[in-house]
Amino acid sequence: MVLPHVPPDFPLPEPEQHNETYTGLSKDYRRIGTLGLRQYSWDSFFPVGHRYPFMPPEASENGWDYIAFFQRGRERKVPFRMIVLDSSGVCRLNTPITVDSLDTSVRRNGDIAYSISCTEYRFVV
């Protein structure tokens, strides 16, 4: 599903690296660790019943469809795929994620405000 609105300064964090330092008899030693999982979070809204001029043409104007989409995926325990394109249409991120939390509230105009937190998912091979 194409989100109807994302913040213009969408976060694309780099993963933390789990390095460790060991104290030796005469020197300290550093072990380069594995990369952690990226974490994403943002606040936005889903429109209900009307289309805003800034919305992509593929985006739905029924915000409840987005809520149902996230609920179905979470209940099925299936990772989502997050794809982020820049303003030129170049793919800057394409990764599987899990949705850790999705908090919603209905605004006075009927739109659904939401706050979402996601974590990168790695398939075990």
Tab-separated table of C-alpha atoms in Angstrom, residues 4-109:
chain	number	residue	atom	x	y	z
A	4	PRO	CA	-0.967	8.946	1.652
A	5	HIS	CA	1.422	11.171	3.605
A	6	VAL	CA	4.869	10.746	5.114
A	7	PRO	CA	6.933	13.419	6.818
A	8	PRO	CA	9.175	15.348	4.399
A	9	ASP	CA	12.195	14.600	6.600
A	10	PHE	CA	11.600	10.842	6.742
A	11	PRO	CA	14.255	9.181	8.931
A	12	LEU	CA	16.667	6.707	7.322
A	13	PRO	CA	18.887	5.696	10.248
A	14	GLU	CA	21.987	3.587	9.914
A	15	PRO	CA	22.127	0.480	12.108
A	16	GLU	CA	24.157	0.471	15.279
A	17	GLN	CA	27.295	-1.681	15.203
A	18	HIS	CA	27.811	-3.884	18.242
A	19	ASN	CA	31.543	-3.415	18.803
A	20	GLU	CA	33.244	-4.496	22.010
A	21	THR	CA	36.402	-3.340	23.767
A	22	TYR	CA	38.513	-5.776	25.781
A	23	THR	CA	41.109	-4.704	28.289
A	24	GLY	CA	44.412	-6.503	27.860
A	25	LEU	CA	47.531	-6.506	30.057
A	26	SER	CA	49.276	-3.754	28.087
A	27	LYS	CA	46.643	-2.513	25.591
A	28	ASP	CA	42.954	-2.436	24.940
A	29	TYR	CA	41.609	-4.423	22.003
A	30	ARG	CA	38.587	-3.714	19.853
A	31	ARG	CA	36.391	-6.369	18.258
A	32	ILE	CA	34.238	-5.223	15.362
A	33	GLY	CA	30.760	-6.566	15.970
A	34	THR	CA	27.722	-7.293	13.894
A	35	LEU	CA	25.352	-4.652	12.608
A	36	GLY	CA	22.189	-4.149	14.614
A	37	LEU	CA	18.713	-3.718	13.242
A	38	ARG	CA	17.528	-0.359	11.945
A	39	GLN	CA	14.597	1.198	13.758
A	40	TYR	CA	12.108	3.593	12.198
A	41	SER	CA	9.331	5.688	13.677
A	42	TRP	CA	7.198	8.557	12.439
A	43	ASP	CA	3.894	10.324	12.982
A	44	SER	CA	1.407	11.153	10.268
A	45	PHE	CA	-2.245	10.626	9.360
A	46	PHE	CA	-4.536	8.584	7.112
A	47	PRO	CA	-7.282	10.565	5.368
A	48	VAL	CA	-10.858	9.374	5.673
A	49	GLY	CA	-13.343	10.241	2.943
A	50	HIS	CA	-11.403	12.860	1.012
A	51	ARG	CA	-8.289	13.249	-1.093
A	52	TYR	CA	-5.644	15.849	-0.309
A	53	PRO	CA	-3.712	17.497	-3.183
A	54	PHE	CA	-0.342	16.222	-1.894
A	55	MET	CA	-1.405	12.553	-1.877
A	56	PRO	CA	0.149	10.183	-4.421
A	57	PRO	CA	-2.401	8.924	-6.958
A	58	GLU	CA	-1.955	5.322	-5.733
A	59	ALA	CA	-2.837	6.211	-2.126
A	60	SER	CA	-6.248	5.340	-0.726
A	61	GLU	CA	-8.551	7.960	0.747
A	62	ASN	CA	-10.003	5.391	3.147
A	63	GLY	CA	-7.741	5.491	6.196
A	64	TRP	CA	-9.490	2.481	7.719
A	65	ASP	CA	-8.075	0.327	4.885
A	66	TYR	CA	-4.562	1.145	6.127
A	67	ILE	CA	-5.450	0.235	9.713
A	68	ALA	CA	-6.937	-3.087	8.526
A	69	PHE	CA	-3.843	-3.755	6.383
A	70	PHE	CA	-1.491	-3.338	9.345
A	71	GLN	CA	-3.749	-5.344	11.673
A	72	ARG	CA	-3.967	-8.284	9.220
A	73	GLY	CA	-0.203	-8.400	8.704
A	74	ARG	CA	0.549	-8.229	12.414
A	75	GLU	CA	-1.988	-10.959	13.253
A	76	ARG	CA	-0.555	-13.217	10.532
A	77	LYS	CA	2.993	-12.574	11.864
A	78	VAL	CA	4.237	-11.698	8.402
A	79	PRO	CA	6.903	-9.027	7.901
A	80	PHE	CA	6.001	-5.972	5.857
A	81	ARG	CA	8.227	-4.521	3.160
A	82	MET	CA	9.076	-0.839	3.405
A	83	ILE	CA	10.178	0.845	0.197
A	84	VAL	CA	11.245	4.485	0.299
A	85	LEU	CA	11.663	6.469	-2.916
A	86	ASP	CA	13.200	9.932	-3.120
A	87	SER	CA	11.524	12.808	-4.975
A	88	SER	CA	13.119	11.604	-8.234
A	89	GLY	CA	11.642	8.113	-7.849
A	90	VAL	CA	14.993	6.498	-6.965
A	91	CYS	CA	14.743	3.698	-4.411
A	92	ARG	CA	16.648	4.676	-1.235
A	93	LEU	CA	15.420	1.857	1.010
A	94	ASN	CA	13.875	-1.547	0.360
A	95	THR	CA	13.770	-3.713	3.468
A	96	PRO	CA	11.491	-6.087	5.357
A	97	ILE	CA	10.226	-4.722	8.671
A	98	THR	CA	8.060	-5.631	11.623
A	99	VAL	CA	5.585	-3.143	13.027
A	100	ASP	CA	6.304	-2.893	16.746
A	101	SER	CA	3.548	-0.426	17.592
A	102	LEU	CA	0.797	1.457	15.816
A	103	ASP	CA	-1.072	4.014	17.894
A	104	THR	CA	-4.081	5.740	16.342
A	105	SER	CA	-6.613	8.412	17.172
A	106	VAL	CA	-9.462	9.944	15.203
A	107	ARG	CA	-9.192	13.680	14.521
A	108	ARG	CA	-12.157	16.049	14.583
A	109	ASN	CA	-12.366	16.025	10.776
